[in-house]
Amino acid sequence: MKIYPYKRLSRPIVLRVTSVALKLADGTRDPLDTSAYSTQQQAVALGVAGHDDWVSAVVGLSATLPPGADAEDAPWSDLRVLAVLADGETNIRTSTALARDTDDSRDWSGSLEIFRDDHLGRASLAVYAVATVDGVKGRSIAETDRSWTVDTVSDEPVAGLQLEVQKASFTRSSREWLRAYADAPWIVDTSARVPTVFVNSDVDGIVELLDSRASGVESKVRDLLVAQMATDVWTAVFHGAIGDLEVEPGSGPVFPTDWQGEVLREMLPDIVPGVHVEEALRQVHHRRTGDSGWADLQTRIHYAAIRRAEASKALGYAIRSLEQANRESEK
């Protein structure tokens, strides 16, 4: 959890991708249609056009700031909005400033150029509102609560790990193995072709909360619950993936081609930072199968799962929502 020693906005920035175009090696541009990005998945797939010779991609962006960002009595000045693309695998970080659409608008727009040679797979795109607060420049006063995924290889805009979620009564399910977990709110099954989360409908209120479309404090509690569930999921699928590797004689472990490979590529940069993902896989495999070192990695694995689930953001927004509700009740 982050505690900020200054005032911030309590709601997140909303980010949208509005266009995608590739710059090809011959200098021409190829504007991609809307199949290259998905608002629902919050993902961009730069391999959708089938080009092998693209040099860079220009992604059009639009961001809406929450109310109060430019209020006359706001405790900050010099407001700026930045789009930041971060790649944990290559340690490349690219940023660009967005421009306000009109003088009184909460919408900011611009474009970000992504160079192909800077990325091997997926990168994370977020937007930050920064300002001078209490005399300190560049402080973040708001950001997106969920990053977009930019995939330089895939031809389908999907945001990383794809899960199946099923709701079931653990005590009465036809899947007899679930009955052993009757007191658990959810269980992750990594043995299926697609990882499956079983939500226990016997737990009072959990299904209603997850399905709720309410706003305010209830929505923040729901987001917090989802973040906790996602943390458990990422931890489980990582252990499932790393425990089922093929090892080639003389060259070591190889990445799986299904969801397991996707999970490993997503999490390894946080588990073994500062090295190429192939080397990270070798190190983790060696620790898991060797005499020592595996237990020491569990904290890093948990940390990587927390980051993927964006649990800190969900907790921060829940706390600020509760604080705001308490202030309003005291008036």
Tab-separated table of N, CA and C in Angstrom, residues 193-297:
chain	number	residue	atom	x	y	z
A	193	ARG	N	-7.115	-26.943	-19.351
A	193	ARG	CA	-6.487	-26.292	-20.512
A	193	ARG	C	-6.415	-24.789	-20.317
A	194	VAL	N	-7.464	-24.211	-19.718
A	194	VAL	CA	-7.479	-22.803	-19.328
A	194	VAL	C	-7.630	-22.753	-17.818
A	195	PRO	N	-6.790	-22.007	-17.099
A	195	PRO	CA	-6.924	-21.939	-15.644
A	195	PRO	C	-8.338	-21.507	-15.250
A	196	THR	N	-8.886	-22.163	-14.251
A	196	THR	CA	-10.267	-21.924	-13.842
A	196	THR	C	-10.317	-21.530	-12.374
A	197	VAL	N	-11.071	-20.462	-12.096
A	197	VAL	CA	-11.323	-20.035	-10.722
A	197	VAL	C	-12.738	-20.461	-10.365
A	198	PHE	N	-12.851	-21.273	-9.331
A	198	PHE	CA	-14.164	-21.667	-8.820
A	198	PHE	C	-14.497	-20.783	-7.623
A	199	VAL	N	-15.594	-20.032	-7.730
A	199	VAL	CA	-16.052	-19.164	-6.649
A	199	VAL	C	-17.112	-19.908	-5.858
A	200	ASN	N	-16.953	-19.948	-4.551
A	200	ASN	CA	-17.832	-20.726	-3.680
A	200	ASN	C	-19.116	-19.947	-3.380
A	201	SER	N	-20.205	-20.327	-4.016
A	201	SER	CA	-21.475	-19.630	-3.823
A	201	SER	C	-22.074	-19.874	-2.437
A	202	ASP	N	-21.503	-20.801	-1.662
A	202	ASP	CA	-21.974	-21.038	-0.295
A	202	ASP	C	-21.565	-19.912	0.651
A	203	VAL	N	-20.567	-19.110	0.247
A	203	VAL	CA	-20.125	-17.990	1.083
A	203	VAL	C	-21.120	-16.845	0.912
A	204	ASP	N	-21.779	-16.459	1.984
A	204	ASP	CA	-22.847	-15.462	1.924
A	204	ASP	C	-22.362	-14.158	1.301
A	205	GLY	N	-23.047	-13.744	0.241
A	205	GLY	CA	-22.825	-12.427	-0.346
A	205	GLY	C	-21.721	-12.326	-1.368
A	206	ILE	N	-20.877	-13.362	-1.532
A	206	ILE	CA	-19.710	-13.206	-2.405
A	206	ILE	C	-20.122	-13.094	-3.873
A	207	VAL	N	-21.094	-13.908	-4.293
A	207	VAL	CA	-21.530	-13.853	-5.689
A	207	VAL	C	-22.215	-12.520	-5.971
A	208	GLU	N	-23.067	-12.080	-5.044
A	208	GLU	CA	-23.766	-10.807	-5.230
A	208	GLU	C	-22.776	-9.643	-5.287
A	209	LEU	N	-21.737	-9.691	-4.455
A	209	LEU	CA	-20.744	-8.620	-4.462
A	209	LEU	C	-19.958	-8.604	-5.767
A	210	LEU	N	-19.541	-9.776	-6.239
A	210	LEU	CA	-18.770	-9.846	-7.480
A	210	LEU	C	-19.601	-9.409	-8.686
A	211	ASP	N	-20.905	-9.670	-8.650
A	211	ASP	CA	-21.788	-9.307	-9.764
A	211	ASP	C	-22.335	-7.892	-9.640
A	212	SER	N	-22.059	-7.226	-8.524
A	212	SER	CA	-22.649	-5.919	-8.270
A	212	SER	C	-22.135	-4.869	-9.249
A	213	ARG	N	-23.033	-3.975	-9.651
A	213	ARG	CA	-22.677	-2.836	-10.491
A	213	ARG	C	-22.733	-1.531	-9.700
A	214	ALA	N	-22.793	-1.646	-8.380
A	214	ALA	CA	-22.910	-0.469	-7.532
A	214	ALA	C	-21.632	0.365	-7.598
A	215	SER	N	-21.762	1.630	-7.228
A	215	SER	CA	-20.615	2.528	-7.185
A	215	SER	C	-20.284	2.830	-5.733
A	216	GLY	N	-19.361	3.769	-5.528
A	216	GLY	CA	-19.030	4.170	-4.178
A	216	GLY	C	-18.205	3.125	-3.447
A	217	VAL	N	-18.414	3.074	-2.122
A	217	VAL	CA	-17.616	2.201	-1.271
A	217	VAL	C	-17.778	0.738	-1.673
A	218	GLU	N	-19.000	0.339	-2.026
A	218	GLU	CA	-19.236	-1.065	-2.386
A	218	GLU	C	-18.392	-1.479	-3.590
A	219	SER	N	-18.265	-0.587	-4.565
A	219	SER	CA	-17.464	-0.923	-5.748
A	219	SER	C	-16.000	-1.075	-5.388
A	220	LYS	N	-15.510	-0.258	-4.442
A	220	LYS	CA	-14.105	-0.357	-4.029
A	220	LYS	C	-13.862	-1.653	-3.255
A	221	VAL	N	-14.845	-2.069	-2.442
A	221	VAL	CA	-14.721	-3.350	-1.742
A	221	VAL	C	-14.705	-4.493	-2.752
A	222	ARG	N	-15.560	-4.398	-3.783
A	222	ARG	CA	-15.570	-5.416	-4.830
A	222	ARG	C	-14.211	-5.467	-5.533
A	223	ASP	N	-13.662	-4.300	-5.882
A	223	ASP	CA	-12.364	-4.268	-6.554
A	223	ASP	C	-11.273	-4.848	-5.665
A	224	LEU	N	-11.377	-4.597	-4.359
A	224	LEU	CA	-10.394	-5.135	-3.426
A	224	LEU	C	-10.491	-6.653	-3.369
A	225	LEU	N	-11.709	-7.175	-3.370
A	225	LEU	CA	-11.913	-8.620	-3.367
A	225	LEU	C	-11.358	-9.245	-4.641
A	226	VAL	N	-11.619	-8.610	-5.783
A	226	VAL	CA	-11.123	-9.116	-7.061
A	226	VAL	C	-9.597	-9.104	-7.080
A	227	ALA	N	-8.988	-8.043	-6.516
A	227	ALA	CA	-7.527	-7.961	-6.479
A	227	ALA	C	-6.937	-9.079	-5.632
A	228	GLN	N	-7.571	-9.390	-4.499
A	228	GLN	CA	-7.096	-10.491	-3.657
A	228	GLN	C	-7.231	-11.822	-4.391
A	229	MET	N	-8.366	-11.983	-5.075
A	229	MET	CA	-8.572	-13.195	-5.853
A	229	MET	C	-7.525	-13.299	-6.960
A	230	ALA	N	-7.253	-12.190	-7.627
A	230	ALA	CA	-6.278	-12.196	-8.718
A	230	ALA	C	-4.876	-12.508	-8.202
A	231	THR	N	-4.536	-12.011	-7.007
A	231	THR	CA	-3.230	-12.329	-6.417
A	231	THR	C	-3.089	-13.832	-6.209
A	232	ASP	N	-4.138	-14.450	-5.677
A	232	ASP	CA	-4.122	-15.905	-5.483
A	232	ASP	C	-4.001	-16.640	-6.818
A	233	VAL	N	-4.707	-16.126	-7.816
A	233	VAL	CA	-4.678	-16.758	-9.129
A	233	VAL	C	-3.279	-16.706	-9.733
A	234	TRP	N	-2.657	-15.511	-9.734
A	234	TRP	CA	-1.327	-15.376	-10.324
A	234	TRP	C	-0.311	-16.259	-9.599
A	235	THR	N	-0.423	-16.339	-8.276
A	235	THR	CA	0.490	-17.206	-7.521
A	235	THR	C	0.296	-18.666	-7.919
A	236	ALA	N	-0.952	-19.091	-8.003
A	236	ALA	CA	-1.235	-20.490	-8.330
A	236	ALA	C	-0.791	-20.842	-9.747
A	237	VAL	N	-1.087	-19.978	-10.718
A	237	VAL	CA	-0.744	-20.319	-12.097
A	237	VAL	C	0.754	-20.273	-12.328
A	238	PHE	N	1.474	-19.410	-11.575
A	238	PHE	CA	2.931	-19.420	-11.712
A	238	PHE	C	3.497	-20.748	-11.244
A	239	HIS	N	3.057	-21.199	-10.071
A	239	HIS	CA	3.568	-22.476	-9.561
A	239	HIS	C	3.170	-23.629	-10.486
A	240	GLY	N	1.958	-23.534	-11.060
A	240	GLY	CA	1.558	-24.564	-12.011
A	240	GLY	C	2.424	-24.574	-13.249
A	241	ALA	N	2.799	-23.369	-13.726
A	241	ALA	CA	3.607	-23.268	-14.945
A	241	ALA	C	5.052	-23.690	-14.708
A	242	ILE	N	5.646	-23.229	-13.606
A	242	ILE	CA	7.060	-23.525	-13.365
A	242	ILE	C	7.267	-24.985	-12.981
A	243	GLY	N	6.199	-25.627	-12.510
A	243	GLY	CA	6.325	-27.024	-12.107
A	243	GLY	C	6.111	-28.008	-13.235
A	244	ASP	N	5.847	-27.499	-14.444
A	244	ASP	CA	5.530	-28.400	-15.562
A	244	ASP	C	6.352	-28.045	-16.798
A	245	LEU	N	7.640	-27.745	-16.588
A	245	LEU	CA	8.498	-27.325	-17.690
A	245	LEU	C	9.115	-28.519	-18.414
A	246	GLU	N	9.288	-28.342	-19.734
A	246	GLU	CA	10.104	-29.276	-20.497
A	246	GLU	C	11.552	-28.807	-20.438
A	247	VAL	N	12.463	-29.730	-20.288
A	247	VAL	CA	13.883	-29.399	-20.199
A	247	VAL	C	14.624	-30.090	-21.332
A	248	GLU	N	15.278	-29.301	-22.163
A	248	GLU	CA	16.053	-29.855	-23.270
A	248	GLU	C	17.473	-30.150	-22.797
A	249	PRO	N	17.975	-31.352	-23.046
A	249	PRO	CA	19.333	-31.706	-22.622
A	249	PRO	C	20.359	-30.734	-23.183
A	250	GLY	N	21.191	-30.211	-22.303
A	250	GLY	CA	22.255	-29.322	-22.740
A	250	GLY	C	21.869	-27.866	-22.857
A	251	SER	N	20.556	-27.553	-22.880
A	251	SER	CA	20.153	-26.147	-23.041
A	251	SER	C	19.221	-25.660	-21.943
A	252	GLY	N	18.718	-26.554	-21.100
A	252	GLY	CA	17.907	-26.137	-19.972
A	252	GLY	C	16.425	-26.049	-20.292
A	253	PRO	N	15.651	-25.401	-19.410
A	253	PRO	CA	14.192	-25.346	-19.561
A	253	PRO	C	13.785	-24.461	-20.730
A	254	VAL	N	12.621	-24.789	-21.319
A	254	VAL	CA	12.100	-23.995	-22.435
A	254	VAL	C	10.711	-23.471	-22.063
A	255	PHE	N	10.358	-22.326	-22.625
A	255	PHE	CA	9.063	-21.738	-22.340
A	255	PHE	C	7.946	-22.559	-22.982
A	256	PRO	N	6.887	-22.857	-22.231
A	256	PRO	CA	5.715	-23.490	-22.844
A	256	PRO	C	5.082	-22.538	-23.855
A	257	THR	N	4.287	-23.076	-24.755
A	257	THR	CA	3.671	-22.259	-25.798
A	257	THR	C	2.242	-21.849	-25.452
A	258	ASP	N	1.692	-22.360	-24.351
A	258	ASP	CA	0.311	-22.042	-24.007
A	258	ASP	C	0.277	-20.983	-22.909
A	259	TRP	N	-0.800	-20.949	-22.112
A	259	TRP	CA	-0.938	-19.946	-21.068
A	259	TRP	C	0.197	-20.008	-20.058
A	260	GLN	N	0.796	-21.190	-19.894
A	260	GLN	CA	1.878	-21.299	-18.933
A	260	GLN	C	3.078	-20.443	-19.334
A	261	GLY	N	3.388	-20.436	-20.627
A	261	GLY	CA	4.470	-19.587	-21.101
A	261	GLY	C	4.154	-18.115	-20.932
A	262	GLU	N	2.892	-17.742	-21.144
A	262	GLU	CA	2.470	-16.362	-20.971
A	262	GLU	C	2.636	-15.920	-19.523
A	263	VAL	N	2.235	-16.776	-18.594
A	263	VAL	CA	2.372	-16.472	-17.167
A	263	VAL	C	3.839	-16.266	-16.795
A	264	LEU	N	4.700	-17.158	-17.260
A	264	LEU	CA	6.117	-17.061	-16.917
A	264	LEU	C	6.741	-15.785	-17.469
A	265	ARG	N	6.424	-15.439	-18.701
A	265	ARG	CA	6.978	-14.212	-19.287
A	265	ARG	C	6.472	-12.966	-18.568
A	266	GLU	N	5.238	-13.018	-18.080
A	266	GLU	CA	4.673	-11.883	-17.355
A	266	GLU	C	5.358	-11.684	-16.000
A	267	MET	N	5.616	-12.778	-15.269
A	267	MET	CA	6.023	-12.671	-13.878
A	267	MET	C	7.525	-12.720	-13.640
A	268	LEU	N	8.256	-13.380	-14.503
A	268	LEU	CA	9.691	-13.564	-14.260
A	268	LEU	C	10.475	-12.255	-14.121
A	269	PRO	N	10.161	-11.188	-14.882
A	269	PRO	CA	10.925	-9.945	-14.694
A	269	PRO	C	10.820	-9.372	-13.287
A	270	ASP	N	9.732	-9.657	-12.564
A	270	ASP	CA	9.614	-9.199	-11.182
A	270	ASP	C	10.220	-10.181	-10.194
A	271	ILE	N	10.345	-11.429	-10.587
A	271	ILE	CA	10.881	-12.456	-9.685
A	271	ILE	C	12.412	-12.463	-9.722
A	272	VAL	N	12.965	-12.338	-10.927
A	272	VAL	CA	14.423	-12.225	-11.075
A	272	VAL	C	14.690	-10.975	-11.908
A	273	PRO	N	14.680	-9.804	-11.276
A	273	PRO	CA	14.837	-8.560	-12.035
A	273	PRO	C	16.252	-8.375	-12.573
A	274	GLY	N	16.326	-7.615	-13.674
A	274	GLY	CA	17.629	-7.215	-14.185
A	274	GLY	C	18.305	-8.182	-15.117
A	275	VAL	N	17.653	-9.315	-15.438
A	275	VAL	CA	18.240	-10.262	-16.379
A	275	VAL	C	17.223	-10.577	-17.466
A	276	HIS	N	17.709	-11.096	-18.584
A	276	HIS	CA	16.806	-11.478	-19.660
A	276	HIS	C	15.876	-12.583	-19.176
A	277	VAL	N	14.672	-12.605	-19.727
A	277	VAL	CA	13.660	-13.539	-19.244
A	277	VAL	C	14.091	-15.001	-19.425
A	278	GLU	N	14.870	-15.295	-20.450
A	278	GLU	CA	15.362	-16.669	-20.630
A	278	GLU	C	16.298	-17.061	-19.482
A	279	GLU	N	17.175	-16.148	-19.091
A	279	GLU	CA	18.076	-16.417	-17.971
A	279	GLU	C	17.296	-16.511	-16.668
A	280	ALA	N	16.272	-15.657	-16.516
A	280	ALA	CA	15.439	-15.723	-15.316
A	280	ALA	C	14.771	-17.085	-15.188
A	281	LEU	N	14.297	-17.628	-16.304
A	281	LEU	CA	13.673	-18.953	-16.272
A	281	LEU	C	14.676	-20.011	-15.827
A	282	ARG	N	15.899	-19.940	-16.330
A	282	ARG	CA	16.922	-20.919	-15.944
A	282	ARG	C	17.223	-20.819	-14.446
A	283	GLN	N	17.329	-19.593	-13.940
A	283	GLN	CA	17.645	-19.418	-12.514
A	283	GLN	C	16.530	-19.959	-11.624
A	284	VAL	N	15.280	-19.648	-11.967
A	284	VAL	CA	14.162	-20.112	-11.147
A	284	VAL	C	14.052	-21.634	-11.198
A	285	HIS	N	14.217	-22.199	-12.390
A	285	HIS	CA	14.163	-23.662	-12.522
A	285	HIS	C	15.275	-24.315	-11.704
A	286	HIS	N	16.461	-23.731	-11.731
A	286	HIS	CA	17.590	-24.287	-10.979
A	286	HIS	C	17.299	-24.252	-9.480
A	287	ARG	N	16.713	-23.154	-9.015
A	287	ARG	CA	16.405	-23.062	-7.583
A	287	ARG	C	15.296	-24.042	-7.191
A	288	ARG	N	14.332	-24.231	-8.069
A	288	ARG	CA	13.218	-25.129	-7.731
A	288	ARG	C	13.676	-26.575	-7.688
A	289	THR	N	14.579	-26.949	-8.571
A	289	THR	CA	15.007	-28.347	-8.658
A	289	THR	C	16.301	-28.615	-7.899
A	290	GLY	N	16.956	-27.557	-7.416
A	290	GLY	CA	18.225	-27.720	-6.711
A	290	GLY	C	18.030	-27.930	-5.225
A	291	ASP	N	19.145	-27.819	-4.504
A	291	ASP	CA	19.138	-28.086	-3.066
A	291	ASP	C	18.704	-26.886	-2.238
A	292	SER	N	18.805	-25.680	-2.784
A	292	SER	CA	18.483	-24.496	-1.991
A	292	SER	C	18.050	-23.347	-2.891
A	293	GLY	N	17.457	-22.344	-2.273
A	293	GLY	CA	17.107	-21.123	-2.997
A	293	GLY	C	15.647	-20.993	-3.362
A	294	TRP	N	14.909	-22.115	-3.391
A	294	TRP	CA	13.502	-22.065	-3.802
A	294	TRP	C	12.657	-21.326	-2.769
A	295	ALA	N	12.892	-21.610	-1.483
A	295	ALA	CA	12.113	-20.939	-0.432
A	295	ALA	C	12.361	-19.437	-0.453
A	296	ASP	N	13.586	-19.031	-0.774
A	296	ASP	CA	13.902	-17.601	-0.799
A	296	ASP	C	13.155	-16.856	-1.895
A	297	LEU	N	12.728	-17.582	-2.928
A	297	LEU	CA	12.031	-16.933	-4.048
A	297	LEU	C	10.548	-16.701	-3.781
